[in-house]
mmCIF file of C-alpha atoms in Angstrom:
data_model
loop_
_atom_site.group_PDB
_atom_site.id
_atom_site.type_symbol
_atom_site.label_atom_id
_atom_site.label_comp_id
_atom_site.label_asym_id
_atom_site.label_seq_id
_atom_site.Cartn_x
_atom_site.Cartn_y
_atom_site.Cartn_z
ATOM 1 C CA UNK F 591 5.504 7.228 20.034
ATOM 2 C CA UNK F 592 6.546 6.288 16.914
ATOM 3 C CA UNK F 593 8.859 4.014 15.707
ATOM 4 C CA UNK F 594 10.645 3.869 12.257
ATOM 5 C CA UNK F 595 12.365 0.529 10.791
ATOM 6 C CA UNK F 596 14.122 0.166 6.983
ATOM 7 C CA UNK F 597 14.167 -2.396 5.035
ATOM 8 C CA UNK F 598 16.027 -2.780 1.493
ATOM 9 C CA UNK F 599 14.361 -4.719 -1.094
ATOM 10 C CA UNK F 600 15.077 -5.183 -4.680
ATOM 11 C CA UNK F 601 12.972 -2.049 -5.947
ATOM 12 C CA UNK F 602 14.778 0.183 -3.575
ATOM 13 C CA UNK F 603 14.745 1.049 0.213
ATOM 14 C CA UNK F 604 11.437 0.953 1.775
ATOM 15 C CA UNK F 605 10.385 2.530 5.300
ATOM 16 C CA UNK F 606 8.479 1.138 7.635
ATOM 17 C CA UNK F 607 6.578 3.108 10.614
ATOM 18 C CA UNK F 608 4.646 1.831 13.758
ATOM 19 C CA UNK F 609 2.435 3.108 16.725
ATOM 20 C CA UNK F 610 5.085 -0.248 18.692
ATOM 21 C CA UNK F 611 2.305 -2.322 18.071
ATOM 22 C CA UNK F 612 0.817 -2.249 14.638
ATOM 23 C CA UNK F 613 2.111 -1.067 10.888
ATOM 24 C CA UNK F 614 1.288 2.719 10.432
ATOM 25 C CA UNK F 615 3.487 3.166 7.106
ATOM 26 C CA UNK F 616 5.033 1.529 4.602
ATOM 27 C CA UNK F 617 6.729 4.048 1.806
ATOM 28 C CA UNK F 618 9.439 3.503 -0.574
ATOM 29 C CA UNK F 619 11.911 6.017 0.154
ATOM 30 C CA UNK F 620 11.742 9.333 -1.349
ATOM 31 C CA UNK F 621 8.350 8.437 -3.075
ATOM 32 C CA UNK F 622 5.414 11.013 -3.650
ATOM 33 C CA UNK F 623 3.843 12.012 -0.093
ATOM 34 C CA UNK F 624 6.821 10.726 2.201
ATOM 35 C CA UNK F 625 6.169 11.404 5.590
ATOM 36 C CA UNK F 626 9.697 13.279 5.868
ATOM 37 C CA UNK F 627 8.184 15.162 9.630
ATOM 38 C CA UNK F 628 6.627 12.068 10.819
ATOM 39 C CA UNK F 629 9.934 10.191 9.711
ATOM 40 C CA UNK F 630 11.805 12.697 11.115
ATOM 41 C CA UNK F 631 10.440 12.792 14.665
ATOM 42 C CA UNK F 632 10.392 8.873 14.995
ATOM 43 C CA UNK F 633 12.783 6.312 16.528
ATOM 44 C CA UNK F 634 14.522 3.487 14.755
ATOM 45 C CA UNK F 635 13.729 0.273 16.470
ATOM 46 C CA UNK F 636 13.441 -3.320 16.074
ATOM 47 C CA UNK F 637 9.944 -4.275 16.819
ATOM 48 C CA UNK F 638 7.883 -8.065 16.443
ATOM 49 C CA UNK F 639 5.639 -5.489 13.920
ATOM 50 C CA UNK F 640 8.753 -5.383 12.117
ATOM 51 C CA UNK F 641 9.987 -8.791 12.031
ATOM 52 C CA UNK F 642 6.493 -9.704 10.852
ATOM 53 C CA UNK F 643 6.356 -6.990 8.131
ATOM 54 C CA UNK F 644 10.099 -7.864 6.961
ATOM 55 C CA UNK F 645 8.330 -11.546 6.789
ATOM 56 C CA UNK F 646 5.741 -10.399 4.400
ATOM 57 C CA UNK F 647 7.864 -8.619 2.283
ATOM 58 C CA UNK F 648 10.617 -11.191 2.123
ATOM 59 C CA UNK F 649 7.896 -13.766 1.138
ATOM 60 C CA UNK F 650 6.670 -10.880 -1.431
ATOM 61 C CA UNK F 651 9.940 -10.301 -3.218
ATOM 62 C CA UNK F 652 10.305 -13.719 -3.498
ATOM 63 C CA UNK F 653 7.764 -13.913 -6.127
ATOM 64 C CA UNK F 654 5.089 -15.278 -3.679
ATOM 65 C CA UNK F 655 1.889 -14.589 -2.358
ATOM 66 C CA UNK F 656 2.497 -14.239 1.288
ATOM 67 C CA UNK F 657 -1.279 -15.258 2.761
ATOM 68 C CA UNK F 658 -1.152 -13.517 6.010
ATOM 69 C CA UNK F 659 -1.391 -9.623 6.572
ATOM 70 C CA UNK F 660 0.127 -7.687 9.460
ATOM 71 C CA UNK F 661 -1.554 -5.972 11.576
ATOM 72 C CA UNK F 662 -1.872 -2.331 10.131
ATOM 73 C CA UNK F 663 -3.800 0.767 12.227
ATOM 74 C CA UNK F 664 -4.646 3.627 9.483
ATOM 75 C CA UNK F 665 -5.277 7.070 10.904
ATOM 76 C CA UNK F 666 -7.112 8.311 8.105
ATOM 77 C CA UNK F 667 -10.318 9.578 6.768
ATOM 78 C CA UNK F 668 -13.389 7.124 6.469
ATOM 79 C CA UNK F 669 -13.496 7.672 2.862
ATOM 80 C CA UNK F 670 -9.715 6.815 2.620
ATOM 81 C CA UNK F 671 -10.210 3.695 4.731
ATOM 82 C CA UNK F 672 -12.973 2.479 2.762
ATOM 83 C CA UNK F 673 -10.905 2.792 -0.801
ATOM 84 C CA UNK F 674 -7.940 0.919 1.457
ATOM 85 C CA UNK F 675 -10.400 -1.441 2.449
ATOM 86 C CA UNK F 676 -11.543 -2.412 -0.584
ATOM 87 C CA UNK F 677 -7.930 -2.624 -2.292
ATOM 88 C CA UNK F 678 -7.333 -4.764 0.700
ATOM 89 C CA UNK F 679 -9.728 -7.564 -1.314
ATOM 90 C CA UNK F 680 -8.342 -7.357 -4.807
ATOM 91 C CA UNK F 681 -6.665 -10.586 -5.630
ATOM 92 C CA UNK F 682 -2.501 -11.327 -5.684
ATOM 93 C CA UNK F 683 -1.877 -11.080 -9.209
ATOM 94 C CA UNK F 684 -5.215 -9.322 -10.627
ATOM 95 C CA UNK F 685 -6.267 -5.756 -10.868
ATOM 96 C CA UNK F 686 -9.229 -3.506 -10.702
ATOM 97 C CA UNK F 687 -10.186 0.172 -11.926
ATOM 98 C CA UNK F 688 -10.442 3.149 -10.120
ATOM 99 C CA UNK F 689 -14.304 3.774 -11.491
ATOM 100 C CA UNK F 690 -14.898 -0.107 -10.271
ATOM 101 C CA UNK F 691 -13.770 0.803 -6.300
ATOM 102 C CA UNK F 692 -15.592 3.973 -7.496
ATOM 103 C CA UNK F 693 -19.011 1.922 -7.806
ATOM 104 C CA UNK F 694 -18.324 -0.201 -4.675
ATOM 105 C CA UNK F 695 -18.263 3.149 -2.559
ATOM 106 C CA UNK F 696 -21.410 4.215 -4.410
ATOM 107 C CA UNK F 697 -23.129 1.264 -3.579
ATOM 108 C CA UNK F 698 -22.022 1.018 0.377
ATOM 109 C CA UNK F 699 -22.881 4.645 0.626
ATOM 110 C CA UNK F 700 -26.427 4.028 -0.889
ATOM 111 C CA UNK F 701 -25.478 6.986 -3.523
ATOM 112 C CA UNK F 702 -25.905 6.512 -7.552
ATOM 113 C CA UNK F 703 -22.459 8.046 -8.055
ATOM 114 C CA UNK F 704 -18.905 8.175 -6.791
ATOM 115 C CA UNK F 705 -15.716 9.775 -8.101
ATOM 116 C CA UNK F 706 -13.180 7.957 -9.814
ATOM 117 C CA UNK F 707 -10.807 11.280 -9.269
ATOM 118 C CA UNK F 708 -11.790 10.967 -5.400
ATOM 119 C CA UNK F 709 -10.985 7.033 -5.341
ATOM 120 C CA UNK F 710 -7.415 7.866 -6.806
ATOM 121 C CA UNK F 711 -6.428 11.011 -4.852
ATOM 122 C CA UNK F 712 -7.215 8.277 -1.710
ATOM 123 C CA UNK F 713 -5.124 5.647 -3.588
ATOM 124 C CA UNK F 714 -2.341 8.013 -4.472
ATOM 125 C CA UNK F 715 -2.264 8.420 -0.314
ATOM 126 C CA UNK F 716 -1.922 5.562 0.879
ATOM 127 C CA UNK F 717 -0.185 5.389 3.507
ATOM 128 C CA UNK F 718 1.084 1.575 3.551
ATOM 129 C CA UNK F 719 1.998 0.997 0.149
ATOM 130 C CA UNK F 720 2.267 -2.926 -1.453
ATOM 131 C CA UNK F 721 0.535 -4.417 1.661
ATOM 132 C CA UNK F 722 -2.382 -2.481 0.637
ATOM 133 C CA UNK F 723 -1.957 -2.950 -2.368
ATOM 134 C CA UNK F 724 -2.413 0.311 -4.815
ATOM 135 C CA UNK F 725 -0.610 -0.873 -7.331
ATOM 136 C CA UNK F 726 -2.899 -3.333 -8.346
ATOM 137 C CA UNK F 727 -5.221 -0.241 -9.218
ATOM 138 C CA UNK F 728 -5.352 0.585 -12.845
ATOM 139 C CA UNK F 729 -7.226 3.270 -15.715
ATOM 140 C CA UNK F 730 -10.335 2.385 -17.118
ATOM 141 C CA UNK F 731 -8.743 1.403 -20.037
ATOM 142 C CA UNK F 732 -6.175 -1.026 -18.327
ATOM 143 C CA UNK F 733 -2.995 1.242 -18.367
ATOM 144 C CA UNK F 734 -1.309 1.695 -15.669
ATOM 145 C CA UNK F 735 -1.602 4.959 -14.560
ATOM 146 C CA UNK F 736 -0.101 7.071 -11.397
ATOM 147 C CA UNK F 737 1.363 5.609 -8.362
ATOM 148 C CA UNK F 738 3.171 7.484 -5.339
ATOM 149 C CA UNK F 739 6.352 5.285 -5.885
ATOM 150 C CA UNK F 740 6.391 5.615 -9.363
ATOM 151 C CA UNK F 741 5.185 4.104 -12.703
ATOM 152 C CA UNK F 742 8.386 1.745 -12.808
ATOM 153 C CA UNK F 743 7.981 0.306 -9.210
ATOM 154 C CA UNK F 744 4.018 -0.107 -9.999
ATOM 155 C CA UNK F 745 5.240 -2.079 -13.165
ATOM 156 C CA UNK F 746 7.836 -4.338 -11.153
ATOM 157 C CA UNK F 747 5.308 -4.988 -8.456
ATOM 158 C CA UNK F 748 2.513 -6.216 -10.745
ATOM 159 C CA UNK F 749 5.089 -8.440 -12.896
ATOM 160 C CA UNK F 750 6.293 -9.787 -9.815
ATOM 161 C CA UNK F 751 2.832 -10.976 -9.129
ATOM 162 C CA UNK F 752 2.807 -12.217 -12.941
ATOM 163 C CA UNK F 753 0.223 -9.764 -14.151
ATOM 164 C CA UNK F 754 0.162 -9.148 -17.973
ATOM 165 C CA UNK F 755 1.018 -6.057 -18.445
#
């Protein structure tokens, strides 16, 4: 069963989804890769899940970082939860490159190379967006390049956190 909740923060509404016990999704509405089906076949509900996520992102869009995580269940590929994993570790308020999560791969896998392209197509999926936190994940160069919610909510999100952009 899955459960839907939505929450409306100052970027726009945001959509939450759960298995009733953990975070499954976290989308802002319409973005690239919206679960419309899953959406569709889900029931609203009020869940602790929920009230915990709502916590987080209240404490979020506030400006602050909130030091807890909920819990989050990912049905994905192990490549994909690997890249989530490691976005998992970059810092509140700091970034890192695609090629850099890239190299980490490489170097759990034991292999000399990785794909930046692969690392992004996984980023650009995520499915529990600003908890895992994708935007935070920039060009080689620094710009700020693609995110599923959009280069403007990518830009908010990081200078809420106080990153120079």
């Amino acid at each position: 069963m899955n459960n839907t909740f939505h929450y409306t923060s100052p970027l726009g509404g945001i959509t939450l989804s759960s298995d009733s016990e953990t975070l499954t999704g976290l989308w802002f509405d319409g973005q690239k890769y919206f679960p419309h089906k899953l959406i569709s076949e889900s029931t609203e509900a009020e869940l602790p899940i929920f009230t915990e996520t709502v916590k987080w992102l209240d404490i979020y869009f506030s400006g602050k970082e909130p030091g807890f995580t909920p819990p989050i269940s990912l049905h994905t590929t192990p490549f994909r939860k690997a890249v989530y994993d490691i976005l998992l570790t970059i810092p509140y308020g700091q970034t890192m490159t695609y090629g850099e999560i890239a190299n980490i791969i490489a170097n759990q896998q034991g292999a000399e190379h990785m794909s930046a392209q692969a690392v992004g197509s996984a980023v650009g999926h995520n499915p529990v967006s600003i908890i895992i936190p994708c935007h935070r994940v920039v060009g080689a160069d620094g710009s700020l390049t693609g995110y599923a919610g959009g280069l403007d909510k990518k830009t908010a999100l990081l200078k809420l956190e106080k990153y120079e952009i």
